[in-house]
Amino acid sequence: MAESNNHDSNSKPTWFTPKTLLVIFCMINMLNYVDRGAIASNGVNGSLRTCTEGGICTGGNGIQGDFNLNYFQDGVLSSAFMVGLLLASPIFASLAKSHNPFRLIGVGLSVWTFAAAGCGISWNFWSIAIFRMLVGVGEASFISLAAPFIDDNAPVAQKTAWLAMFYMCIPTGIAVGYVYGGLVGGYFNWRFAFFGEAILMLPFVVLGFAVRPLQLKGFGPVELEKTSAPEAEGYGGAVSGNGELINYISKKTAWSKGKSDFTNQVSKFWTDFKVLFSDKVYVVNVLGYIAYNFVIGAYSYWGPKAGYAIYHMENADLMFGGVTIVCGIFGTLAGGLILDRMNSTISNAFKLLSGATFLGAIFCFSAFLSHNLYGFLVLFAIGELFVFATQGPVNFVCLHSVKPSLRPLSMAMSTVSIHIFGDVPSSPLVGVLQDAVNNWRVTSLILTSILFISSGLWSIGIFLHSVDRYDEVEAFAAEGPDSSPLLCENTADMSNESRLP
């Protein structure tokens, strides 16, 4: 028995520690958002062929120029990944109950790598649009499952800070994507930007299948069910001698089992869905997140245009981008560290969410009231520091307000909700508002006021009865011999030793 235990211990890769897991997941997350930034960059997105009144024409470049896309088609490409993301996220979250979640991430990253390379070889609008949708499918497995893995393996006193580091990669990745796409598209060709992304992601695909699969807390070990065709015992000796009949029965049995498995999967998903959205704490958290994302999505799209119209910024893209990146990094990290210092409870998370968003709304609202450019930049930067401090706490609540086995679905449905009801409709709706009032200052103030609604919704969570369900033990998990995460023994040690740099 001692020899067996030593063998199992030695078989685990000693380099694959919780910190290594965090670094790997942060790199993957950043690469996902580098792709978002790259396709929006001038070097990759490009421009249409233009001609002056004098008959002098400038050739188009990038995706838009090569495929001769109008602005509507170009806009579709920027959000096409959302279709695959929204459809596949709940599916991957549901499959995590019957398939190893770590392997599902490997499958998703394989699809992402294939789709990124496909974008590089695309030949027209429809081909690249389909590959962009597949990029979203590949990303879906990662966004549903990565956060629960980080939450499982983070030191107890630093869970929110680790989540904050993970989500800090979003603004950083987009910024790097702008630069990466501009350089590659400018010096080589826009297609090479997508090939480069696929090459960079390939090692993580290999890792997803090569490393011993991790197990999420709350999920029993997945065992393959061995099925065979009915033997002579069930059908008599005559059947055992009839190969064609055995083959027919085997196919029919496999088809029936597949149909039954699909039905069970749908039934389980619907049951979990109802449990998830009957949880008041979870619903309030997501509603606040939707309102928050409505504003942030519109800021990212219309911010530079509003800044140019109100304050006549010469480099509105650079100014807004720079402020968002810096405040996104420091604000996100600060929010995670502060909640850990406050003691990471759901009630404290709601206090931080409500308070930070309220202060952020005040500063951002005051910024758009300012008639001085530098006054605007200072007030808006402070406001964004507070606003981005919510990233760690809001995802902490998503993970800890539900039982462990529901965390992948919790993250998936949160992502689906904030996109469908948040940033996807916000940009066109704000555009409609601007068409009606024809005043960017008024439009920006009305938009910013929605942050007060977000703060109010999150403040409701402070008064709800909330229970941290992270350590809740489910019946099947208690029986499973290997239901705890692979790296859990390292996590216990790190709770005392590990400190964020």
XYZ file of C-alpha atoms in Angstrom:
501
model
C 0.000 0.000 0.000
C 2.858 2.379 0.868
C 4.532 1.670 -2.475
C 1.272 2.395 -4.308
C 0.830 5.725 -2.547
C 4.404 6.731 -3.327
C 3.898 5.817 -6.957
C 0.716 7.939 -7.198
C 2.475 10.851 -5.573
C 5.446 10.611 -7.888
C 3.203 10.353 -10.950
C 1.909 13.855 -10.398
C 3.917 16.530 -12.213
C 5.822 18.448 -9.533
C 5.976 21.601 -11.672
C 2.202 21.847 -12.040
C 1.433 23.895 -8.928
C -1.551 26.184 -8.276
C 0.571 29.206 -9.227
C 1.505 27.498 -12.492
C -2.183 26.831 -13.169
C -2.977 30.520 -12.580
C -0.203 31.671 -14.914
C -1.291 29.255 -17.659
C -4.939 30.279 -17.416
C -4.006 33.978 -17.387
C -1.945 33.499 -20.549
C -4.823 31.696 -22.269
C -7.280 34.384 -21.187
C -4.978 37.119 -22.431
C -4.574 35.347 -25.774
C -8.363 35.181 -26.126
C -8.554 38.946 -25.750
C -5.476 39.601 -27.890
C -7.590 38.076 -30.658
C -10.409 40.548 -29.869
C -8.011 43.486 -30.013
C -6.211 42.253 -33.129
C -9.320 41.962 -35.298
C -10.310 45.509 -34.307
C -6.851 46.957 -35.029
C -6.217 49.004 -38.150
C -3.474 46.589 -39.225
C -5.862 43.601 -39.345
C -9.256 45.209 -39.864
C -7.935 47.592 -42.492
C -9.979 49.963 -44.648
C -11.881 50.141 -47.931
C -10.504 51.399 -51.233
C -11.039 55.152 -51.440
C -10.946 57.626 -54.336
C -10.711 61.403 -54.308
C -12.677 63.745 -56.537
C -9.539 64.139 -58.620
C -9.603 60.449 -59.471
C -6.704 59.453 -57.233
C -7.498 56.115 -55.578
C -5.948 54.436 -52.573
C -6.123 50.659 -52.433
C -7.953 49.016 -49.576
C -6.156 46.851 -47.037
C -6.800 44.400 -44.248
C -9.936 42.291 -43.962
C -12.266 45.089 -44.999
C -10.207 46.019 -48.050
C -9.462 42.473 -49.234
C -13.075 41.293 -48.960
C -14.616 44.678 -49.877
C -16.828 44.705 -46.773
C -19.284 47.460 -45.971
C -19.352 48.783 -42.411
C -22.263 46.577 -41.433
C -20.415 43.430 -42.525
C -17.273 44.665 -40.817
C -19.247 45.204 -37.616
C -20.706 41.701 -37.842
C -17.187 40.225 -37.834
C -16.306 42.011 -34.600
C -19.200 40.361 -32.754
C -19.640 37.095 -34.693
C -17.687 35.181 -32.026
C -20.498 36.058 -29.614
C -22.884 33.684 -31.430
C -20.656 30.671 -30.788
C -19.876 31.843 -27.258
C -23.493 32.249 -26.215
C -24.625 28.949 -27.742
C -21.714 26.818 -26.548
C -21.162 28.163 -23.000
C -24.184 26.405 -21.412
C -23.386 23.241 -23.382
C -19.824 22.995 -22.075
C -21.012 23.808 -18.556
C -23.573 20.989 -18.758
C -21.069 18.506 -20.231
C -18.764 19.098 -17.263
C -20.994 16.767 -15.233
C -20.372 13.811 -17.523
C -16.929 14.618 -18.966
C -13.744 15.753 -17.260
C -13.801 19.586 -17.186
C -10.053 19.926 -17.763
C -10.301 17.828 -20.918
C -13.250 19.938 -22.079
C -11.006 22.995 -21.916
C -8.532 21.121 -24.122
C -11.296 20.377 -26.625
C -12.415 24.001 -26.618
C -8.903 25.324 -27.136
C -8.483 22.878 -30.039
C -11.547 24.384 -31.707
C -10.224 27.899 -30.981
C -6.844 27.104 -32.567
C -8.479 25.586 -35.651
C -10.818 28.587 -35.987
C -8.006 31.142 -35.588
C -6.006 29.423 -38.333
C -9.208 29.288 -40.388
C -9.550 33.062 -40.155
C -6.083 33.296 -41.688
C -7.044 31.198 -44.726
C -10.577 32.621 -45.158
C -11.547 33.693 -48.681
C -14.683 35.833 -48.283
C -17.038 37.404 -45.742
C -19.033 34.254 -44.992
C -15.977 32.048 -44.493
C -14.344 34.384 -41.980
C -17.706 35.002 -40.249
C -18.133 31.248 -39.682
C -14.589 30.905 -38.366
C -15.207 33.849 -35.997
C -18.263 32.014 -34.643
C -16.096 28.935 -34.065
C -13.618 31.093 -32.154
C -16.492 31.815 -29.769
C -17.299 28.103 -29.467
C -13.694 27.385 -28.518
C -13.614 30.189 -25.980
C -16.874 29.023 -24.389
C -15.318 26.012 -22.652
C -12.588 28.150 -21.145
C -14.724 30.974 -19.751
C -17.142 28.475 -18.174
C -14.528 26.291 -16.484
C -11.338 28.296 -15.892
C -12.652 30.429 -13.017
C -13.881 27.415 -10.977
C -10.454 25.775 -11.376
C -8.728 28.945 -10.158
C -11.167 29.235 -7.260
C -10.464 25.626 -6.249
C -6.692 25.952 -6.249
C -6.184 29.501 -4.948
C -5.003 30.000 -1.351
C -7.975 30.520 0.948
C -6.955 34.078 1.868
C -6.323 35.126 -1.747
C -9.198 33.678 -3.773
C -10.594 37.025 -4.943
C -7.129 38.384 -5.697
C -6.394 35.379 -7.927
C -9.697 35.851 -9.739
C -8.843 39.547 -10.134
C -5.488 38.640 -11.709
C -7.312 36.369 -14.145
C -9.830 39.048 -15.169
C -7.127 41.722 -15.323
C -5.988 39.980 -18.509
C -9.088 41.252 -20.346
C -8.105 44.939 -20.739
C -4.429 43.998 -21.003
C -5.085 41.448 -23.744
C -7.193 43.845 -25.809
C -4.468 46.513 -25.597
C -1.757 44.032 -26.613
C -4.027 42.903 -29.459
C -4.232 46.435 -30.854
C -0.438 46.673 -30.920
C 0.093 43.104 -32.157
C -2.453 43.434 -34.966
C -1.065 46.787 -36.024
C 2.519 45.554 -36.184
C 1.852 42.229 -37.909
C -0.672 43.688 -40.325
C 1.545 46.661 -41.064
C 4.796 44.795 -41.656
C 3.477 41.521 -43.077
C -0.165 40.694 -43.805
C -3.315 40.566 -41.666
C -3.564 36.802 -42.202
C -0.306 36.235 -40.323
C -1.833 37.762 -37.189
C -4.341 34.887 -37.000
C -1.705 32.279 -37.843
C 0.436 33.680 -35.024
C -2.452 33.396 -32.551
C -3.018 29.757 -33.522
C 0.676 28.945 -33.054
C 0.741 30.665 -29.649
C -2.332 28.732 -28.484
C -1.103 25.323 -29.716
C 1.125 24.545 -26.660
C -1.864 25.099 -24.352
C -3.935 22.696 -26.466
C -1.250 20.029 -26.073
C -1.074 20.761 -22.335
C -4.838 20.319 -22.011
C -4.528 16.721 -23.202
C -1.040 15.824 -21.949
C -1.322 16.812 -18.281
C -3.168 14.513 -15.927
C -6.727 15.955 -15.887
C -7.689 18.035 -12.868
C -10.956 17.416 -11.079
C -13.278 20.231 -10.042
C -14.582 20.381 -6.492
C -18.118 19.027 -6.348
C -17.691 16.739 -9.353
C -17.251 13.025 -8.891
C -14.643 11.220 -11.005
C -15.897 10.543 -14.503
C -15.811 6.870 -15.322
C -16.410 5.386 -18.716
C -19.334 3.005 -18.791
C -18.528 -0.209 -20.514
C -21.329 -1.420 -22.666
C -21.431 -4.497 -24.786
C -23.839 -6.237 -27.058
C -26.207 -8.691 -25.418
C -24.535 -12.005 -24.942
C -25.901 -15.505 -25.243
C -27.244 -15.312 -21.708
C -29.886 -12.832 -22.765
C -30.695 -14.088 -26.234
C -29.770 -17.752 -26.245
C -26.941 -19.581 -27.904
C -28.314 -19.028 -31.399
C -27.642 -15.315 -31.160
C -23.997 -15.767 -30.307
C -23.512 -17.461 -33.610
C -25.273 -14.828 -35.666
C -22.835 -11.975 -36.342
C -25.281 -9.861 -38.321
C -27.901 -9.975 -35.597
C -25.319 -9.060 -32.947
C -24.187 -6.135 -35.077
C -27.762 -4.936 -35.552
C -28.555 -5.213 -31.854
C -25.314 -3.421 -30.941
C -26.117 -0.492 -33.243
C -29.673 -0.282 -31.983
C -28.497 -0.406 -28.368
C -25.887 2.304 -29.004
C -28.487 4.517 -30.737
C -30.962 4.055 -27.891
C -28.269 4.798 -25.316
C -27.166 7.925 -27.200
C -30.744 9.171 -27.379
C -31.235 8.440 -23.680
C -27.983 10.213 -22.748
C -29.005 13.304 -24.729
C -32.419 13.359 -23.052
C -30.825 12.990 -19.634
C -28.341 15.758 -20.419
C -31.127 18.151 -21.409
C -33.161 17.187 -18.347
C -30.205 17.758 -16.008
C -29.428 21.094 -17.645
C -33.009 22.295 -17.236
C -33.077 21.186 -13.592
C -29.792 22.964 -12.841
C -30.978 26.042 -14.750
C -34.115 26.305 -12.589
C -32.094 25.831 -9.383
C -29.605 28.483 -10.469
C -32.167 31.156 -11.299
C -34.261 30.454 -8.215
C -31.294 31.607 -6.113
C -32.026 35.252 -5.220
C -28.401 36.030 -4.391
C -27.201 34.805 -7.775
C -29.986 36.579 -9.682
C -29.389 39.925 -7.942
C -25.670 39.629 -8.637
C -26.233 38.948 -12.343
C -28.811 41.761 -12.674
C -26.317 44.240 -11.230
C -23.645 42.857 -13.549
C -25.919 43.304 -16.591
C -26.531 46.979 -15.802
C -22.812 47.466 -15.163
C -21.829 45.776 -18.431
C -24.398 47.830 -20.336
C -22.448 50.963 -19.422
C -18.951 49.500 -19.847
C -19.825 48.080 -23.287
C -21.137 51.439 -24.502
C -18.109 53.254 -23.019
C -15.719 51.020 -24.940
C -17.546 51.569 -28.250
C -18.726 55.191 -28.051
C -16.227 56.647 -25.551
C -13.622 57.902 -28.047
C -16.312 59.426 -30.297
C -17.988 61.141 -27.326
C -14.624 62.400 -26.062
C -13.771 63.862 -29.443
C -17.188 65.530 -29.784
C -17.268 67.006 -26.251
C -13.614 67.862 -25.601
C -12.150 67.859 -29.142
C -9.503 65.283 -28.182
C -6.907 64.925 -30.904
C -6.021 61.361 -29.886
C -9.317 60.194 -28.379
C -8.597 56.510 -29.168
C -5.214 56.644 -27.444
C -6.478 58.617 -24.444
C -9.504 56.433 -23.764
C -7.531 53.272 -24.453
C -4.699 54.299 -22.152
C -7.011 55.301 -19.293
C -9.023 52.072 -19.624
C -5.933 49.833 -19.673
C -4.193 51.427 -16.686
C -7.359 51.725 -14.599
C -8.491 48.263 -15.662
C -5.296 46.655 -14.384
C -4.944 48.554 -11.111
C -8.664 48.741 -10.377
C -9.259 45.025 -10.952
C -6.298 43.991 -8.784
C -7.248 46.449 -6.047
C -10.825 45.152 -5.892
C -9.650 41.571 -5.379
C -7.067 42.486 -2.750
C -9.498 44.701 -0.828
C -12.178 41.996 -0.630
C -9.600 39.488 0.627
C -8.542 41.994 3.303
C -12.191 42.595 4.254
C -12.689 38.808 4.572
C -14.096 37.204 1.449
C -17.770 36.729 2.202
C -20.712 37.191 -0.146
C -22.119 40.006 2.010
C -18.782 41.859 1.957
C -18.543 41.307 -1.795
C -21.922 43.009 -2.284
C -20.807 45.895 -0.038
C -17.700 46.379 -2.174
C -19.666 46.007 -5.426
C -22.289 48.535 -4.411
C -19.881 51.037 -2.827
C -17.236 50.948 -5.568
C -19.827 51.237 -8.358
C -21.580 54.129 -6.581
C -18.324 56.059 -6.159
C -17.302 55.217 -9.721
C -20.655 56.521 -10.998
C -20.214 59.795 -9.118
C -16.737 60.418 -10.535
C -17.674 59.380 -14.108
C -20.832 61.505 -13.972
C -18.813 64.471 -12.690
C -16.257 63.893 -15.465
C -18.852 64.369 -18.207
C -20.125 67.507 -16.429
C -16.632 68.999 -16.540
C -15.927 71.521 -19.305
C -12.168 71.114 -18.976
C -10.373 68.276 -20.789
C -7.840 67.617 -18.035
C -10.512 67.779 -15.371
C -12.460 65.209 -17.348
C -9.474 62.865 -17.673
C -8.657 62.991 -13.941
C -12.251 62.452 -12.803
C -12.911 59.753 -15.404
C -9.718 57.879 -14.481
C -10.664 57.854 -10.787
C -14.163 56.727 -11.707
C -12.854 53.840 -13.806
C -10.547 52.728 -10.975
C -13.621 52.285 -8.771
C -15.728 50.755 -11.557
C -13.127 48.113 -12.480
C -12.699 47.124 -8.815
C -15.873 45.056 -9.231
C -14.402 42.377 -11.516
C -13.038 40.088 -8.797
C -15.941 40.420 -6.303
C -18.735 39.941 -8.868
C -17.227 36.671 -10.078
C -16.530 35.599 -6.485
C -20.278 35.842 -5.801
C -21.074 33.867 -8.977
C -18.784 31.071 -7.813
C -19.603 30.983 -4.097
C -23.367 31.604 -4.050
C -24.065 28.256 -5.743
C -23.162 24.686 -4.867
C -19.830 23.505 -6.330
C -21.309 21.397 -9.119
C -23.228 24.415 -10.468
C -20.234 26.730 -10.766
C -19.503 26.062 -14.472
C -23.147 26.711 -15.363
C -23.142 29.750 -13.072
C -20.204 31.288 -14.940
C -21.649 30.336 -18.329
C -25.088 31.835 -17.677
C -23.562 34.955 -16.134
C -21.506 35.485 -19.300
C -24.489 34.811 -21.558
C -26.713 37.199 -19.572
C -24.311 40.152 -19.432
C -23.720 39.940 -23.179
C -27.319 39.366 -24.341
C -28.811 42.038 -22.074
C -25.721 44.172 -21.469
C -22.993 45.156 -23.900
C -24.560 43.712 -27.086
C -27.681 45.954 -27.088
C -26.070 48.923 -25.312
C -24.085 50.309 -28.267
C -27.008 50.478 -30.738
C -29.395 51.773 -28.037
C -26.981 54.538 -27.076
C -26.674 55.319 -30.785
C -30.467 55.687 -30.991
C -30.386 57.975 -27.935
C -27.680 60.143 -29.504
C -29.673 60.413 -32.732
C -32.635 61.672 -30.666
C -30.855 64.216 -28.431
C -27.903 65.049 -30.720
C -25.762 65.960 -27.694
C -22.932 63.639 -26.631
C -22.655 65.213 -23.170
C -26.326 64.535 -22.400
C -26.106 61.039 -23.895
C -23.007 60.230 -21.818
C -24.622 61.489 -18.610
C -27.768 59.393 -19.195
C -25.626 56.339 -19.915
C -23.448 56.861 -16.819
C -26.520 57.192 -14.583
C -27.235 53.487 -15.213
C -24.229 52.747 -12.962
C -26.338 54.055 -10.049
C -28.945 51.412 -10.937
C -26.214 48.759 -10.905
C -25.040 49.963 -7.496
C -28.616 49.866 -6.189
C -29.174 46.323 -7.406
C -25.945 45.116 -5.786
C -26.879 46.887 -2.538
C -29.955 44.617 -2.342
C -27.579 41.670 -2.057
C -26.190 43.037 1.214
C -29.529 42.412 2.911
C -30.245 39.006 1.391
C -29.546 35.879 3.397
C -26.400 34.548 1.758
C -24.440 31.380 2.414
C -21.021 30.612 0.980
C -21.638 27.189 -0.551
C -18.090 26.493 -1.690
C -17.588 23.770 0.953
C -21.029 22.247 0.528
C -20.651 18.493 0.117
C -22.968 16.717 -2.278
C -23.910 13.069 -1.882
C -22.094 11.789 -4.961
C -18.994 13.855 -4.159
C -18.732 12.366 -0.695
C -18.729 8.870 -2.137
C -16.201 9.544 -4.890
C -12.630 8.587 -3.998
C -11.156 11.425 -6.073
C -13.643 14.295 -6.013
C -11.193 16.945 -4.778
C -8.973 18.965 -7.126
C -5.642 17.413 -8.147
C -3.688 20.351 -6.753
C -5.605 20.639 -3.470
C -2.712 19.445 -1.324
C -0.551 22.202 -2.729
C -3.313 24.731 -2.086
C -3.391 23.872 1.598
C 0.297 24.568 1.887
C 0.051 27.775 -0.096
C -2.661 29.190 2.141
C 0.072 29.739 4.704
C 3.091 30.331 2.494
C 1.944 31.931 -0.756
C 1.744 35.693 -1.102
C 0.950 37.610 -4.210
C 3.906 39.593 -5.489
